[in-house]
mmCIF file of C-alpha atoms in Angstrom:
data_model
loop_
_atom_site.group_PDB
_atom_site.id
_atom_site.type_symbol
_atom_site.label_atom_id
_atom_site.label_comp_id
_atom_site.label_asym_id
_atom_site.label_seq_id
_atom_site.Cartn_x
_atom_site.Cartn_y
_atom_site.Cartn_z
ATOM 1 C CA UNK X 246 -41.997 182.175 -142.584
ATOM 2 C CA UNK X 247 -45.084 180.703 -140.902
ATOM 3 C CA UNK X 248 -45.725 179.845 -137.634
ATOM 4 C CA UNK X 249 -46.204 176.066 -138.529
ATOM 5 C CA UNK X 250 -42.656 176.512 -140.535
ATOM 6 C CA UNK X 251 -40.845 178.230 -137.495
ATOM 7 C CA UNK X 252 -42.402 175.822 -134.821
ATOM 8 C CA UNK X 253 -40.946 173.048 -136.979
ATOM 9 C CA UNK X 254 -37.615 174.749 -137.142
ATOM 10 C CA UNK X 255 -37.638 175.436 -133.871
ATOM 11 C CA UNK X 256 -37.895 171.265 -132.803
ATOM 12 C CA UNK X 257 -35.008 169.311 -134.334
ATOM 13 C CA UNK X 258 -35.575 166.672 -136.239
ATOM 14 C CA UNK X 259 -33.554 163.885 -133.928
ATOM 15 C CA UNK X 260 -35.793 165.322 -131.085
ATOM 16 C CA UNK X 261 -38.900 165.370 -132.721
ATOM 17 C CA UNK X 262 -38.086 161.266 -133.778
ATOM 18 C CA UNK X 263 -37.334 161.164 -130.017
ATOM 19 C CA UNK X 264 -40.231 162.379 -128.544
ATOM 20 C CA UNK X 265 -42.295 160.677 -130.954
ATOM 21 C CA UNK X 266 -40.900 157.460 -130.612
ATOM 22 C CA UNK X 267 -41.413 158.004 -126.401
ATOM 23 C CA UNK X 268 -45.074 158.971 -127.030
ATOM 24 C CA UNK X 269 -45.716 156.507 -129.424
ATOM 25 C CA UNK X 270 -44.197 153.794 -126.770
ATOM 26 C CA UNK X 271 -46.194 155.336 -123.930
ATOM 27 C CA UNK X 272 -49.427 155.309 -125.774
ATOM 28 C CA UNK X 273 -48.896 151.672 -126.369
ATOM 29 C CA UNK X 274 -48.280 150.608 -123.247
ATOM 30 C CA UNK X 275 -51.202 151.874 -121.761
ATOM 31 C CA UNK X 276 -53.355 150.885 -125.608
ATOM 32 C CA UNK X 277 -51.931 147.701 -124.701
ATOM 33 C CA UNK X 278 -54.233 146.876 -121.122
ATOM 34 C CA UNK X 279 -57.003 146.728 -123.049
ATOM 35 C CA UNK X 280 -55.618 143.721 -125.165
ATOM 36 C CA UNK X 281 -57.714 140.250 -125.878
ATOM 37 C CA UNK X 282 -56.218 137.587 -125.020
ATOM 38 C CA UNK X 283 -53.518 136.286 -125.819
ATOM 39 C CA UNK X 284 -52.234 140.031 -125.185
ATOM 40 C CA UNK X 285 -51.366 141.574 -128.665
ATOM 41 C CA UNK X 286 -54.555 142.761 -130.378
ATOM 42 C CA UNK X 287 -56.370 145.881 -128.934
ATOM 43 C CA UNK X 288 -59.952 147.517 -129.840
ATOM 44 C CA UNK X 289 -58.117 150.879 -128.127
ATOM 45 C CA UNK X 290 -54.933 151.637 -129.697
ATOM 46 C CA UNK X 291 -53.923 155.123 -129.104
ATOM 47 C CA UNK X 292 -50.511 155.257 -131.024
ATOM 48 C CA UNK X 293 -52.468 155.428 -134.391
ATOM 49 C CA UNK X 294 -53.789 158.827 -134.112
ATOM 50 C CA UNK X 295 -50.513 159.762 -132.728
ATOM 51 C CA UNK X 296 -48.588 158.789 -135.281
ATOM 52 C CA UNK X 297 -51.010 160.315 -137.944
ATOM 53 C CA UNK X 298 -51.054 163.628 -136.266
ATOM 54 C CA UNK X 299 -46.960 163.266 -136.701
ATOM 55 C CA UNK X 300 -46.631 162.932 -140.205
ATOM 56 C CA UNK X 301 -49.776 165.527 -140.864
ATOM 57 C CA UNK X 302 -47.938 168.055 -138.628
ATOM 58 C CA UNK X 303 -44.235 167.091 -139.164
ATOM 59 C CA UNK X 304 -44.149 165.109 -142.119
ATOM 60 C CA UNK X 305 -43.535 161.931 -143.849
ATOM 61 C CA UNK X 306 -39.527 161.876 -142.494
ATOM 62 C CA UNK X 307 -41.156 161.474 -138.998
ATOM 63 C CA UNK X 308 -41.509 157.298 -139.730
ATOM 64 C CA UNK X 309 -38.578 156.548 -137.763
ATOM 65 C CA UNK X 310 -39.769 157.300 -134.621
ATOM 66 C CA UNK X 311 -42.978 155.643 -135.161
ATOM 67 C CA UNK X 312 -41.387 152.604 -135.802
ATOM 68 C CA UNK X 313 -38.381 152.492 -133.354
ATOM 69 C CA UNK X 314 -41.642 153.458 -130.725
ATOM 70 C CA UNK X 315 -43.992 150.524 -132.333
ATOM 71 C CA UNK X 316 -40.975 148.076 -132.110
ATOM 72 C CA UNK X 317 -39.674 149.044 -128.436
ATOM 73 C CA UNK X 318 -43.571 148.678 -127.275
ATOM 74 C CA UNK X 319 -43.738 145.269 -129.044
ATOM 75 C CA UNK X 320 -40.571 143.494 -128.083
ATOM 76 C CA UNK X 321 -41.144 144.481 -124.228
ATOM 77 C CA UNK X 322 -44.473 142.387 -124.400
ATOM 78 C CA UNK X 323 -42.396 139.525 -124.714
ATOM 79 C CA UNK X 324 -42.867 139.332 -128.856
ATOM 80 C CA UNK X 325 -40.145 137.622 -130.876
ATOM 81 C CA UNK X 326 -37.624 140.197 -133.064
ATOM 82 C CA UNK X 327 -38.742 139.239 -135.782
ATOM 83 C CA UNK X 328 -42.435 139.545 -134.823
ATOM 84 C CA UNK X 329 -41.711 143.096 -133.304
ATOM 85 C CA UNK X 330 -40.198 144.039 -136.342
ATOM 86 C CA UNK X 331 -42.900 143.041 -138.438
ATOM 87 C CA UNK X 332 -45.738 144.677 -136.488
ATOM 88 C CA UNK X 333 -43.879 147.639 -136.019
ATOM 89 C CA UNK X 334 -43.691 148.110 -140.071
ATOM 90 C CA UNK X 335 -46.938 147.255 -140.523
ATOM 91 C CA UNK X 336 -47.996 150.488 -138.013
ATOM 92 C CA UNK X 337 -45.322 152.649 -139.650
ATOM 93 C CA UNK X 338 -46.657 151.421 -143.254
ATOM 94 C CA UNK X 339 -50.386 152.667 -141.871
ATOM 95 C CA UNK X 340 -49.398 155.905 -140.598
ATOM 96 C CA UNK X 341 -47.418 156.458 -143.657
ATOM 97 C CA UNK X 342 -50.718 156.160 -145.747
ATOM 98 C CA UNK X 343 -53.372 158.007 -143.473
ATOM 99 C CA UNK X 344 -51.186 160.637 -143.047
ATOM 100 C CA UNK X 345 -49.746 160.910 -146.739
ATOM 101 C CA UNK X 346 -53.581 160.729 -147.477
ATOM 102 C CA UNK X 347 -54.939 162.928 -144.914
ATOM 103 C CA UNK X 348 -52.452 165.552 -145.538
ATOM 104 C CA UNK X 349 -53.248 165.769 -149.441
ATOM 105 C CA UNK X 350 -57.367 165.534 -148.936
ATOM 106 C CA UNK X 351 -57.771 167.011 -146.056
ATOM 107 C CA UNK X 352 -57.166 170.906 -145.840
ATOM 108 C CA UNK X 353 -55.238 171.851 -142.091
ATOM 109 C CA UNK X 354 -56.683 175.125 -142.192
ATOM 110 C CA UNK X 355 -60.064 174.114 -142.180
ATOM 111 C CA UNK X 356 -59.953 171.431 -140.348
ATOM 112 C CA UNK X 357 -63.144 169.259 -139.671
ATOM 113 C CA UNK X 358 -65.586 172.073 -140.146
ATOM 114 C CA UNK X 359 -67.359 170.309 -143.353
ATOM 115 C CA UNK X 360 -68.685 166.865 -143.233
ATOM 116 C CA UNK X 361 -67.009 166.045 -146.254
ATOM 117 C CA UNK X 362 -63.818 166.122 -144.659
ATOM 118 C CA UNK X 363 -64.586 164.017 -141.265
ATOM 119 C CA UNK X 364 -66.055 161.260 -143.612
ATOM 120 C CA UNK X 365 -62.983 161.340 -146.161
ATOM 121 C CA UNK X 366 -60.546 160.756 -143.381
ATOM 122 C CA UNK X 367 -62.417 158.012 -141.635
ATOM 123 C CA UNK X 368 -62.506 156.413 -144.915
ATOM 124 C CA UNK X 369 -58.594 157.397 -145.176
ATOM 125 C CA UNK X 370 -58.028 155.562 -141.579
ATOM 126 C CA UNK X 371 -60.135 152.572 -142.072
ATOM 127 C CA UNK X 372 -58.213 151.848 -145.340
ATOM 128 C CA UNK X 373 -54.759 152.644 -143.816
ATOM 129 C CA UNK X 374 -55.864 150.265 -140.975
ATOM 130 C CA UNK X 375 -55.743 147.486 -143.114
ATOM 131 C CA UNK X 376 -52.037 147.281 -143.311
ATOM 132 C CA UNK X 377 -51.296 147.431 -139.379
ATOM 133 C CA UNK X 378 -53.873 144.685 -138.792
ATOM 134 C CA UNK X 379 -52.307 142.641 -141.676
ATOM 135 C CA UNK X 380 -48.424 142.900 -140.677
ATOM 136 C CA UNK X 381 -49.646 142.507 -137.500
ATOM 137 C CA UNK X 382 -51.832 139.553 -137.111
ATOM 138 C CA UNK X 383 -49.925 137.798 -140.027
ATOM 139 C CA UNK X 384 -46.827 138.100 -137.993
ATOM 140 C CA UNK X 385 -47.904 136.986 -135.125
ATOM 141 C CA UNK X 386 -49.578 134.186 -136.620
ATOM 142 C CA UNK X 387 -46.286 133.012 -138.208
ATOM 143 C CA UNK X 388 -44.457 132.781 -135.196
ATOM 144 C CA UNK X 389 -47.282 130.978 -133.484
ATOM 145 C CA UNK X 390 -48.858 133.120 -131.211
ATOM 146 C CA UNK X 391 -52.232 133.495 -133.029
ATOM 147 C CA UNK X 392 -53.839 130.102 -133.708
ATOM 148 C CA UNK X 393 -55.129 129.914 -137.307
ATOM 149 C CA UNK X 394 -58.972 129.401 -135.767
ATOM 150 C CA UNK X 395 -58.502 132.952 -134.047
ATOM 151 C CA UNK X 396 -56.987 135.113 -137.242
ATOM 152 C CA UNK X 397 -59.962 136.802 -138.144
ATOM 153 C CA UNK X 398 -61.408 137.388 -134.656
ATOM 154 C CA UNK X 399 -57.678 139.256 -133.994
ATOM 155 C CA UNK X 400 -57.536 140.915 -136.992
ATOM 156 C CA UNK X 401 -61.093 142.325 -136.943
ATOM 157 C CA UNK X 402 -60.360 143.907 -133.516
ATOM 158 C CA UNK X 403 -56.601 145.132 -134.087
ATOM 159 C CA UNK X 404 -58.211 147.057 -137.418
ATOM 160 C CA UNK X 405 -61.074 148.202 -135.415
ATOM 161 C CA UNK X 406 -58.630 149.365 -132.304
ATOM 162 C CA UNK X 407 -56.800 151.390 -135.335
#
């Protein structure tokens, strides 16, 4: 067995969600300060790499805690359910894909040693970004709380906070 493999056994998976969906809440919090008005959309948002560095290190099955963490963080800001909800899929949905992507293209072992690799995943997280900024701003500006003028401008900076 490797040491990744017995690290992994060692940390149960309902503590691992639990942890992860603490960090992940944590992270947004404080992401969450740096916020343009009117509070939701961030050009710092920690949780991403986060939850990427989950589901590269403890898989895909991690989600859960992502989004219970993404949902929690959103709903405390005063967000509707329903809006919570949907941002919190939309950042589960992006993890989902950079880390499903990052995991097949780029190689643990060797890390970021070739350039190759450094470029491939920021191509990997720009794309993946995409769908956070989308269920994001979208719900937000169903329920209101983005005017239609001020889409772009929030969506721009939630991807590039991502």
């Amino acid at each position: 067995m490797t040491a990744f493999a017995l690290r992994r056994a060692a940390f149960p998976y309902a503590a691992r969600l639990s942890v992860l969906a603490l960090v992940y809440f944590a992270a947004a919090k404080a992401s969450l300060v740096f916020a343009i008005p009117p509070g939701y959309a961030t050009a710092v948002w920690l949780p991403s790499g986060i939850a990427v560095a989950a589901m590269v290190f403890w898989g895909l099955r991690c989600w859960p805690g992502i989004w219970l963490g993404a949902a929690l963080a959103n709903f405390t800001i005063g967000l509707s359910m329903p809006a919570a909800l949907g941002i919190a899929t939309g950042n589960t949905l992006e993890a989902l894909c950079a880390g499903w992507l990052a995991a097949g293209l780029v190689d643990r072992n060797a890390g970021f040693r070739r350039p190759e690799a450094v470029f491939l995943f920021a191509v990997v997280a720009a794309a993946a970004s995409t769908l956070a900024a989308t269920a994001g701003v979208g719900s937000l500006a169903l329920i209101g709380a983005v005017p239609d003028g001020e889409f772009l401008a929030n969506w721009y900076t939630w991807w590039q906070g991502d």
